[in-house]
mmCIF file of C-alpha atoms in Angstrom:
data_model
loop_
_atom_site.group_PDB
_atom_site.id
_atom_site.type_symbol
_atom_site.label_atom_id
_atom_site.label_comp_id
_atom_site.label_asym_id
_atom_site.label_seq_id
_atom_site.Cartn_x
_atom_site.Cartn_y
_atom_site.Cartn_z
ATOM 1 C CA UNK A 251 -15.965 5.953 12.834
ATOM 2 C CA UNK A 252 -16.709 2.620 10.354
ATOM 3 C CA UNK A 253 -14.277 -0.089 10.773
ATOM 4 C CA UNK A 254 -10.900 0.231 8.799
ATOM 5 C CA UNK A 255 -10.755 -2.411 6.294
ATOM 6 C CA UNK A 256 -8.105 -3.685 3.906
ATOM 7 C CA UNK A 257 -8.871 -5.508 0.925
ATOM 8 C CA UNK A 258 -6.557 -7.068 -1.776
ATOM 9 C CA UNK A 259 -7.214 -8.474 -5.027
ATOM 10 C CA UNK A 260 -4.666 -10.043 -7.809
ATOM 11 C CA UNK A 261 -5.266 -7.756 -10.688
ATOM 12 C CA UNK A 262 -3.673 -7.932 -14.816
ATOM 13 C CA UNK A 263 -1.488 -4.970 -16.331
ATOM 14 C CA UNK A 264 0.162 -6.815 -19.055
ATOM 15 C CA UNK A 265 -0.729 -10.468 -19.287
ATOM 16 C CA UNK A 266 -2.046 -13.482 -17.047
ATOM 17 C CA UNK A 267 1.453 -13.999 -16.263
ATOM 18 C CA UNK A 268 1.196 -10.809 -13.730
ATOM 19 C CA UNK A 269 2.024 -11.157 -10.158
ATOM 20 C CA UNK A 270 -0.133 -8.042 -9.082
ATOM 21 C CA UNK A 271 -1.731 -7.115 -5.967
ATOM 22 C CA UNK A 272 -4.279 -4.381 -5.577
ATOM 23 C CA UNK A 273 -4.593 -3.367 -2.071
ATOM 24 C CA UNK A 274 -7.015 -1.115 -1.017
ATOM 25 C CA UNK A 275 -7.545 0.344 2.597
ATOM 26 C CA UNK A 276 -10.766 2.448 3.794
ATOM 27 C CA UNK A 277 -10.693 4.371 7.008
ATOM 28 C CA UNK A 278 -8.051 5.643 9.290
ATOM 29 C CA UNK A 279 -4.915 4.475 9.404
ATOM 30 C CA UNK A 280 -4.534 5.110 13.637
ATOM 31 C CA UNK A 281 -3.793 3.655 16.599
ATOM 32 C CA UNK A 282 -6.876 2.150 17.267
ATOM 33 C CA UNK A 283 -6.872 0.003 14.332
ATOM 34 C CA UNK A 284 -3.334 -0.215 12.389
ATOM 35 C CA UNK A 285 -1.691 -3.564 14.055
ATOM 36 C CA UNK A 286 -4.928 -4.751 12.835
ATOM 37 C CA UNK A 287 -4.572 -4.132 9.291
ATOM 38 C CA UNK A 288 -0.389 -4.580 9.245
ATOM 39 C CA UNK A 289 -0.946 -8.609 10.669
ATOM 40 C CA UNK A 290 -3.350 -8.585 7.563
ATOM 41 C CA UNK A 291 -1.379 -7.182 5.137
ATOM 42 C CA UNK A 292 1.520 -9.338 6.576
ATOM 43 C CA UNK A 293 0.070 -12.038 5.978
ATOM 44 C CA UNK A 294 -0.921 -11.517 1.887
ATOM 45 C CA UNK A 295 2.826 -10.728 1.636
ATOM 46 C CA UNK A 296 3.616 -14.015 3.132
ATOM 47 C CA UNK A 297 1.197 -15.661 1.097
ATOM 48 C CA UNK A 298 2.081 -14.361 -2.036
ATOM 49 C CA UNK A 299 4.999 -15.548 -4.444
ATOM 50 C CA UNK A 300 8.280 -13.784 -4.672
ATOM 51 C CA UNK A 301 8.506 -11.468 -6.966
ATOM 52 C CA UNK A 302 5.029 -10.201 -6.557
ATOM 53 C CA UNK A 303 3.863 -6.486 -6.920
ATOM 54 C CA UNK A 304 1.266 -4.318 -4.774
ATOM 55 C CA UNK A 305 -0.420 -1.407 -5.599
ATOM 56 C CA UNK A 306 -1.690 0.542 -2.935
ATOM 57 C CA UNK A 307 -4.921 2.467 -3.250
ATOM 58 C CA UNK A 308 -5.128 5.454 -0.717
ATOM 59 C CA UNK A 309 -8.370 7.253 -1.953
ATOM 60 C CA UNK A 310 -10.374 5.952 1.212
ATOM 61 C CA UNK A 311 -7.554 6.670 3.722
ATOM 62 C CA UNK A 312 -8.883 9.827 5.871
ATOM 63 C CA UNK A 313 -5.525 9.501 8.110
ATOM 64 C CA UNK A 314 -2.584 7.972 8.782
ATOM 65 C CA UNK A 315 -0.518 7.912 11.604
ATOM 66 C CA UNK A 316 3.191 7.496 12.725
ATOM 67 C CA UNK A 317 3.302 3.982 13.211
ATOM 68 C CA UNK A 318 1.017 3.356 10.085
ATOM 69 C CA UNK A 319 3.657 5.146 8.327
ATOM 70 C CA UNK A 320 6.272 2.862 10.037
ATOM 71 C CA UNK A 321 4.562 -0.440 9.110
ATOM 72 C CA UNK A 322 4.358 0.916 5.060
ATOM 73 C CA UNK A 323 8.027 1.459 5.060
ATOM 74 C CA UNK A 324 8.301 -2.132 6.381
ATOM 75 C CA UNK A 325 6.168 -3.212 4.494
ATOM 76 C CA UNK A 326 7.977 -1.588 1.365
ATOM 77 C CA UNK A 327 11.100 -3.553 2.828
ATOM 78 C CA UNK A 328 9.966 -6.580 2.784
ATOM 79 C CA UNK A 329 8.062 -6.722 -0.483
ATOM 80 C CA UNK A 330 11.254 -5.376 -2.202
ATOM 81 C CA UNK A 331 13.362 -8.262 -0.842
ATOM 82 C CA UNK A 332 10.647 -10.658 -2.183
ATOM 83 C CA UNK A 333 11.846 -8.897 -5.544
ATOM 84 C CA UNK A 334 8.637 -7.112 -6.126
ATOM 85 C CA UNK A 335 7.471 -3.134 -6.230
ATOM 86 C CA UNK A 336 5.370 -0.985 -4.431
ATOM 87 C CA UNK A 337 3.484 1.912 -5.110
ATOM 88 C CA UNK A 338 0.988 4.208 -3.954
ATOM 89 C CA UNK A 339 -1.908 5.658 -5.934
ATOM 90 C CA UNK A 340 -5.027 7.826 -5.144
ATOM 91 C CA UNK A 341 -3.518 9.576 -1.715
ATOM 92 C CA UNK A 342 -5.725 12.484 -0.283
ATOM 93 C CA UNK A 343 -4.016 15.417 -0.064
ATOM 94 C CA UNK A 344 -4.017 15.681 3.637
ATOM 95 C CA UNK A 345 -2.630 11.678 4.115
ATOM 96 C CA UNK A 346 -0.062 13.195 1.338
ATOM 97 C CA UNK A 347 0.914 16.656 3.186
ATOM 98 C CA UNK A 348 1.663 13.657 6.191
ATOM 99 C CA UNK A 349 3.906 11.236 3.620
ATOM 100 C CA UNK A 350 5.927 14.392 1.903
ATOM 101 C CA UNK A 351 7.210 15.848 4.915
ATOM 102 C CA UNK A 352 8.039 13.219 6.580
ATOM 103 C CA UNK A 353 9.861 11.774 3.830
ATOM 104 C CA UNK A 354 7.897 8.402 2.324
ATOM 105 C CA UNK A 355 7.287 9.774 -1.013
ATOM 106 C CA UNK A 356 11.120 10.271 -1.558
ATOM 107 C CA UNK A 357 11.414 6.208 -1.024
ATOM 108 C CA UNK A 358 7.619 4.673 -2.285
ATOM 109 C CA UNK A 359 6.536 5.607 -5.505
ATOM 110 C CA UNK A 360 3.602 8.181 -5.431
ATOM 111 C CA UNK A 361 1.159 7.785 -8.295
ATOM 112 C CA UNK A 362 -2.200 10.479 -8.576
ATOM 113 C CA UNK A 363 -3.905 7.329 -10.540
ATOM 114 C CA UNK A 364 -4.320 3.778 -10.492
ATOM 115 C CA UNK A 365 -3.375 3.680 -14.068
ATOM 116 C CA UNK A 366 -0.281 5.200 -13.938
ATOM 117 C CA UNK A 367 0.582 3.467 -10.388
ATOM 118 C CA UNK A 368 -0.190 0.336 -13.154
ATOM 119 C CA UNK A 369 2.319 1.594 -16.038
ATOM 120 C CA UNK A 370 4.788 1.934 -13.127
ATOM 121 C CA UNK A 371 4.843 -1.371 -12.067
ATOM 122 C CA UNK A 372 4.511 -2.574 -15.541
ATOM 123 C CA UNK A 373 7.917 -1.075 -16.479
#
């Protein structure tokens, strides 16, 4: 199995003053790697200024376990405490089913496309 990766880059939605990070995750968020990915994401949150928002692209996430879900709820808490927003986009159906069953989609906004997610962050 290929290694799970997390990459982040600043994106512009409305103008150069935007503080939005596009975070792409590729692979499985399971016991074998979720702690390492979470450590990277926490570091990104700490490094970015207050009010930074995050668009998480789940397109290439094949699986997420309960520990991964717990981390994402904590990321959401930490980001909102710093005055930012967090939305999820392009979630594969099998992963979306898991997030819906445990109620994550009632807490964290989800969107079918990156463009929809960008609009949500811009509002």
